Amino acid sequence: MASFWNHFINLPGGYRRKGLGRWFQILEDRFMTLFWANLLCVAWALPFLVSVFFFVQTWDYLALAGMVIGLAILGPGFTALTHICMQLVRDKHVFLWHAYWGSVKRDWKQSVIFALMVGALWGTLAYAVRLVSAVQGGLGPVYTIVFFLNAFLVMGLTLFGFQQIAMVRLPFYGVLKNAFALIFAGGLRSVGAIVFALAVTGVCLWFYEYCVWYLLLGIPALTVMTANLIFCPVFEDFFPEEDE
């Protein structure tokens, strides 16, 4: 028990805590970096979020087109957020605007294509859930399991795909192949990162009326950072820092 609480006390500079203590250490040392990185990503997401709002209200094709354009804008911003979160997890010093804008300029092509691809997957899944719910009057246990497994795969592809784009220089085919492989190669850490991201997303969607507060209080950055922190040991096994 004493060794557990030692992770939460003040320790010498440069000492990396383990487990949950590591999460609190990142918040303690880098909270403002996460906060401002989150606001930058939210700014990149505004066209998409506004288009989603109008699409839900009107189901208009113009709003749908806005969502597609918004996704293309959001992709590079989300890659940059992932890049900063991974740098913080790896104990790298980050000059926020330089790192964020540098990632946007460097990775925007792959980010746009990948964002449109995973956006189409998430949109198809959401439409399927809505259609089955309307036809069947709800989701039974079988459909619930099927849709959860699909969401698990798409979330894994989303997390690890943006991570690959942000941290590893690969052709787009390599990004897709690695992202899909890491869902299974990461074992329990992959499962933990994906289930955590799904749980946070589910809670935010269930209590959607507070979505503005989620965005402003840093839930996107905290979710990305935590998922990457869970998965980081696996990532470093496959992609050591000197090979980044």
Short mmCIF file of C-alpha atoms in Angstrom, two decimals:
data_model
loop_
_atom_site.label_atom_id
_atom_site.label_comp_id
_atom_site.label_asym_id
_atom_site.label_seq_id
_atom_site.Cartn_x
_atom_site.Cartn_y
_atom_site.Cartn_z
CA MET A 1 0.00 0.00 0.00
CA ALA A 2 2.84 2.39 0.83
CA SER A 3 4.39 1.86 -2.60
CA PHE A 4 1.07 2.84 -4.20
CA TRP A 5 0.83 6.15 -2.34
CA ASN A 6 4.48 6.91 -3.14
CA HIS A 7 3.35 7.55 -6.72
CA PHE A 8 1.38 10.62 -5.57
CA ILE A 9 3.90 12.40 -3.34
CA ASN A 10 6.44 14.97 -4.51
CA LEU A 11 9.38 13.19 -6.06
CA PRO A 12 12.75 14.42 -7.43
CA GLY A 13 12.67 16.18 -10.77
CA GLY A 14 12.95 13.84 -13.73
CA TYR A 15 11.45 10.87 -11.85
CA ARG A 16 8.68 9.26 -13.87
CA ARG A 17 5.86 7.91 -11.75
CA LYS A 18 4.01 4.75 -12.70
CA GLY A 19 0.39 3.79 -13.07
CA LEU A 20 -2.26 6.26 -11.99
CA GLY A 21 0.42 8.43 -10.41
CA ARG A 22 1.87 9.05 -13.87
CA TRP A 23 -1.48 10.46 -15.03
CA PHE A 24 -1.58 12.89 -12.10
CA GLN A 25 2.07 13.81 -12.72
CA ILE A 26 1.30 14.85 -16.30
CA LEU A 27 -1.65 16.94 -15.11
CA GLU A 28 0.47 18.51 -12.39
CA ASP A 29 3.34 19.41 -14.70
CA ARG A 30 1.61 20.04 -18.04
CA PHE A 31 -1.99 20.98 -17.34
CA MET A 32 -1.87 24.36 -19.12
CA THR A 33 -0.24 22.81 -22.18
CA LEU A 34 -3.10 20.29 -22.34
CA PHE A 35 -5.65 23.04 -21.75
CA TRP A 36 -4.45 25.28 -24.57
CA ALA A 37 -3.90 22.33 -26.93
CA ASN A 38 -7.50 21.32 -26.24
CA LEU A 39 -8.77 24.83 -27.08
CA LEU A 40 -6.79 24.83 -30.33
CA CYS A 41 -8.33 21.49 -31.30
CA VAL A 42 -11.80 22.75 -30.39
CA ALA A 43 -11.20 25.75 -32.66
CA TRP A 44 -10.30 23.37 -35.50
CA ALA A 45 -13.47 21.39 -34.70
CA LEU A 46 -15.89 24.34 -34.76
CA PRO A 47 -16.93 24.04 -38.45
CA PHE A 48 -17.68 20.34 -37.92
CA LEU A 49 -19.55 20.89 -34.64
CA VAL A 50 -21.68 23.70 -36.07
CA SER A 51 -22.52 21.57 -39.13
CA VAL A 52 -23.47 18.61 -36.91
CA PHE A 53 -25.81 20.87 -34.92
CA PHE A 54 -27.62 22.09 -38.04
CA PHE A 55 -27.70 18.60 -39.59
CA VAL A 56 -29.36 17.12 -36.49
CA GLN A 57 -31.91 19.94 -36.55
CA THR A 58 -32.68 19.97 -40.28
CA TRP A 59 -31.26 16.76 -41.90
CA ASP A 60 -30.30 19.05 -44.77
CA TYR A 61 -27.78 18.05 -47.43
CA LEU A 62 -26.07 21.42 -47.14
CA ALA A 63 -25.39 20.72 -43.46
CA LEU A 64 -24.11 17.27 -44.42
CA ALA A 65 -21.69 18.87 -46.88
CA GLY A 66 -20.60 21.19 -44.08
CA MET A 67 -19.89 18.16 -41.90
CA VAL A 68 -17.65 16.67 -44.59
CA ILE A 69 -15.72 19.94 -44.95
CA GLY A 70 -15.58 20.27 -41.17
CA LEU A 71 -14.11 16.77 -40.85
CA ALA A 72 -11.43 17.66 -43.39
CA ILE A 73 -10.54 20.71 -41.27
CA LEU A 74 -10.70 18.80 -37.97
CA GLY A 75 -8.38 15.98 -39.10
CA PRO A 76 -5.09 17.95 -38.98
CA GLY A 77 -6.13 19.60 -35.71
CA PHE A 78 -6.81 16.25 -34.06
CA THR A 79 -3.52 14.85 -35.32
CA ALA A 80 -1.73 17.84 -33.79
CA LEU A 81 -3.52 17.27 -30.46
CA THR A 82 -2.45 13.61 -30.54
CA HIS A 83 1.13 14.66 -31.30
CA ILE A 84 1.24 17.00 -28.31
CA CYS A 85 -0.34 14.43 -25.99
CA MET A 86 2.18 11.79 -27.05
CA GLN A 87 5.05 14.22 -26.50
CA LEU A 88 3.78 14.95 -22.98
CA VAL A 89 3.42 11.24 -22.23
CA ARG A 90 7.01 10.76 -23.41
CA ASP A 91 8.26 13.60 -21.18
CA LYS A 92 9.25 15.81 -24.11
CA HIS A 93 9.34 19.58 -23.76
CA VAL A 94 6.67 21.14 -25.98
CA PHE A 95 6.48 24.66 -27.43
CA LEU A 96 2.73 24.56 -27.88
CA TRP A 97 2.05 26.68 -30.95
CA HIS A 98 5.21 25.58 -32.73
CA ALA A 99 4.44 21.89 -32.11
CA TYR A 100 0.75 22.21 -32.97
CA TRP A 101 1.14 24.22 -36.15
CA GLY A 102 4.18 22.17 -37.18
CA SER A 103 2.13 18.98 -36.96
CA VAL A 104 -0.72 20.54 -38.93
CA LYS A 105 1.62 21.62 -41.75
CA ARG A 106 3.53 18.34 -41.79
CA ASP A 107 0.66 15.85 -41.58
CA TRP A 108 -2.36 17.62 -43.07
CA LYS A 109 -2.69 15.47 -46.21
CA GLN A 110 -2.83 12.12 -44.44
CA SER A 111 -4.91 13.66 -41.63
CA VAL A 112 -7.60 14.94 -44.01
CA ILE A 113 -7.91 11.60 -45.83
CA PHE A 114 -7.92 9.60 -42.61
CA ALA A 115 -10.45 11.90 -40.91
CA LEU A 116 -12.85 11.57 -43.86
CA MET A 117 -12.41 7.79 -43.82
CA VAL A 118 -13.05 7.27 -40.11
CA GLY A 119 -15.80 9.90 -40.23
CA ALA A 120 -17.56 7.82 -42.87
CA LEU A 121 -17.18 4.72 -40.68
CA TRP A 122 -18.56 6.47 -37.60
CA GLY A 123 -21.40 8.00 -39.63
CA THR A 124 -22.34 4.63 -41.11
CA LEU A 125 -22.30 3.04 -37.66
CA ALA A 126 -24.45 5.83 -36.18
CA TYR A 127 -26.94 5.54 -39.05
CA ALA A 128 -27.12 1.75 -38.60
CA VAL A 129 -27.80 2.11 -34.87
CA ARG A 130 -30.53 4.68 -35.54
CA LEU A 131 -32.11 2.56 -38.29
CA VAL A 132 -32.15 -0.66 -36.24
CA SER A 133 -33.51 1.18 -33.21
CA ALA A 134 -36.33 2.67 -35.30
CA VAL A 135 -37.24 -0.62 -37.00
CA GLN A 136 -36.84 -2.92 -34.00
CA GLY A 137 -38.07 -0.50 -31.36
CA GLY A 138 -34.70 -0.66 -29.59
CA LEU A 139 -31.48 -2.60 -29.54
CA GLY A 140 -31.62 -6.16 -28.29
CA PRO A 141 -28.59 -7.91 -26.76
CA VAL A 142 -27.40 -9.32 -30.08
CA TYR A 143 -27.45 -5.99 -31.90
CA THR A 144 -25.88 -4.31 -28.87
CA ILE A 145 -22.94 -6.72 -28.95
CA VAL A 146 -22.55 -6.40 -32.72
CA PHE A 147 -22.58 -2.60 -32.64
CA PHE A 148 -20.21 -2.51 -29.65
CA LEU A 149 -17.68 -4.70 -31.47
CA ASN A 150 -17.94 -2.46 -34.52
CA ALA A 151 -17.49 0.64 -32.37
CA PHE A 152 -14.49 -1.03 -30.69
CA LEU A 153 -12.79 -1.60 -34.04
CA VAL A 154 -13.55 1.88 -35.37
CA MET A 155 -12.38 3.53 -32.14
CA GLY A 156 -9.17 1.50 -32.24
CA LEU A 157 -8.59 2.51 -35.84
CA THR A 158 -9.27 6.15 -34.93
CA LEU A 159 -6.95 6.25 -31.90
CA PHE A 160 -4.05 4.34 -33.38
CA GLY A 161 -4.42 5.77 -36.87
CA PHE A 162 -4.09 9.37 -35.73
CA GLN A 163 -1.27 8.27 -33.41
CA GLN A 164 0.60 6.75 -36.36
CA ILE A 165 0.15 9.86 -38.48
CA ALA A 166 1.29 12.11 -35.64
CA MET A 167 4.34 10.15 -34.52
CA VAL A 168 5.61 7.92 -37.36
CA ARG A 169 6.48 8.83 -40.92
CA LEU A 170 4.73 6.17 -43.03
CA PRO A 171 2.85 5.98 -46.33
CA PHE A 172 -0.91 6.04 -45.85
CA TYR A 173 -1.25 2.31 -46.48
CA GLY A 174 1.25 1.69 -43.68
CA VAL A 175 -0.76 3.91 -41.33
CA LEU A 176 -3.92 1.89 -41.97
CA LYS A 177 -2.17 -1.47 -41.70
CA ASN A 178 -0.39 -0.56 -38.45
CA ALA A 179 -3.46 1.02 -36.89
CA PHE A 180 -5.54 -2.08 -37.53
CA ALA A 181 -2.77 -4.43 -36.39
CA LEU A 182 -2.18 -2.51 -33.14
CA ILE A 183 -5.80 -3.08 -32.10
CA PHE A 184 -4.90 -6.75 -31.64
CA ALA A 185 -1.12 -6.60 -31.10
CA GLY A 186 -1.40 -4.33 -28.05
CA GLY A 187 -3.23 -6.89 -25.94
CA LEU A 188 -4.86 -5.60 -22.77
CA ARG A 189 -3.38 -2.13 -23.20
CA SER A 190 -5.10 -1.77 -26.58
CA VAL A 191 -8.35 -2.97 -25.04
CA GLY A 192 -7.95 -0.57 -22.10
CA ALA A 193 -7.24 2.46 -24.29
CA ILE A 194 -10.12 1.73 -26.66
CA VAL A 195 -12.67 0.91 -23.94
CA PHE A 196 -11.68 4.04 -22.02
CA ALA A 197 -12.17 6.23 -25.11
CA LEU A 198 -15.50 4.53 -25.86
CA ALA A 199 -16.67 5.01 -22.26
CA VAL A 200 -15.85 8.73 -22.26
CA THR A 201 -17.51 9.17 -25.66
CA GLY A 202 -20.59 7.29 -24.48
CA VAL A 203 -20.95 9.40 -21.34
CA CYS A 204 -20.54 12.63 -23.31
CA LEU A 205 -23.16 11.54 -25.85
CA TRP A 206 -25.57 10.39 -23.15
CA PHE A 207 -25.32 13.76 -21.38
CA TYR A 208 -25.02 15.71 -24.62
CA GLU A 209 -26.66 18.82 -23.16
CA TYR A 210 -23.37 19.56 -21.41
CA CYS A 211 -21.24 19.14 -24.55
CA VAL A 212 -20.01 22.75 -24.51
CA TRP A 213 -18.62 22.26 -21.01
CA TYR A 214 -16.95 18.99 -22.03
CA LEU A 215 -15.16 20.77 -24.85
CA LEU A 216 -14.11 23.84 -22.86
CA LEU A 217 -12.99 21.90 -19.77
CA GLY A 218 -10.59 19.77 -21.79
CA ILE A 219 -12.29 16.39 -22.08
CA PRO A 220 -10.98 15.81 -25.66
CA ALA A 221 -7.35 16.43 -24.64
CA LEU A 222 -7.68 14.45 -21.40
CA THR A 223 -9.24 11.53 -23.29
CA VAL A 224 -6.54 11.50 -25.97
CA MET A 225 -3.76 11.88 -23.39
CA THR A 226 -5.12 9.12 -21.15
CA ALA A 227 -5.71 6.67 -23.99
CA ASN A 228 -2.18 7.29 -25.29
CA LEU A 229 -0.76 6.96 -21.78
CA ILE A 230 -2.42 3.55 -21.41
CA PHE A 231 -1.13 2.44 -24.80
CA CYS A 232 2.29 4.14 -24.76
CA PRO A 233 4.36 1.13 -23.54
CA VAL A 234 3.12 -0.88 -26.53
CA PHE A 235 3.81 2.01 -28.91
CA GLU A 236 7.36 2.38 -27.59
CA ASP A 237 7.98 -1.35 -28.01
CA PHE A 238 7.16 -1.09 -31.71
CA PHE A 239 8.42 2.45 -32.32
CA PRO A 240 11.30 3.39 -29.96
CA GLU A 241 11.97 7.10 -29.59
CA GLU A 242 15.14 7.02 -31.66
CA ASP A 243 13.12 5.65 -34.60
CA GLU A 244 10.39 8.29 -34.42
#
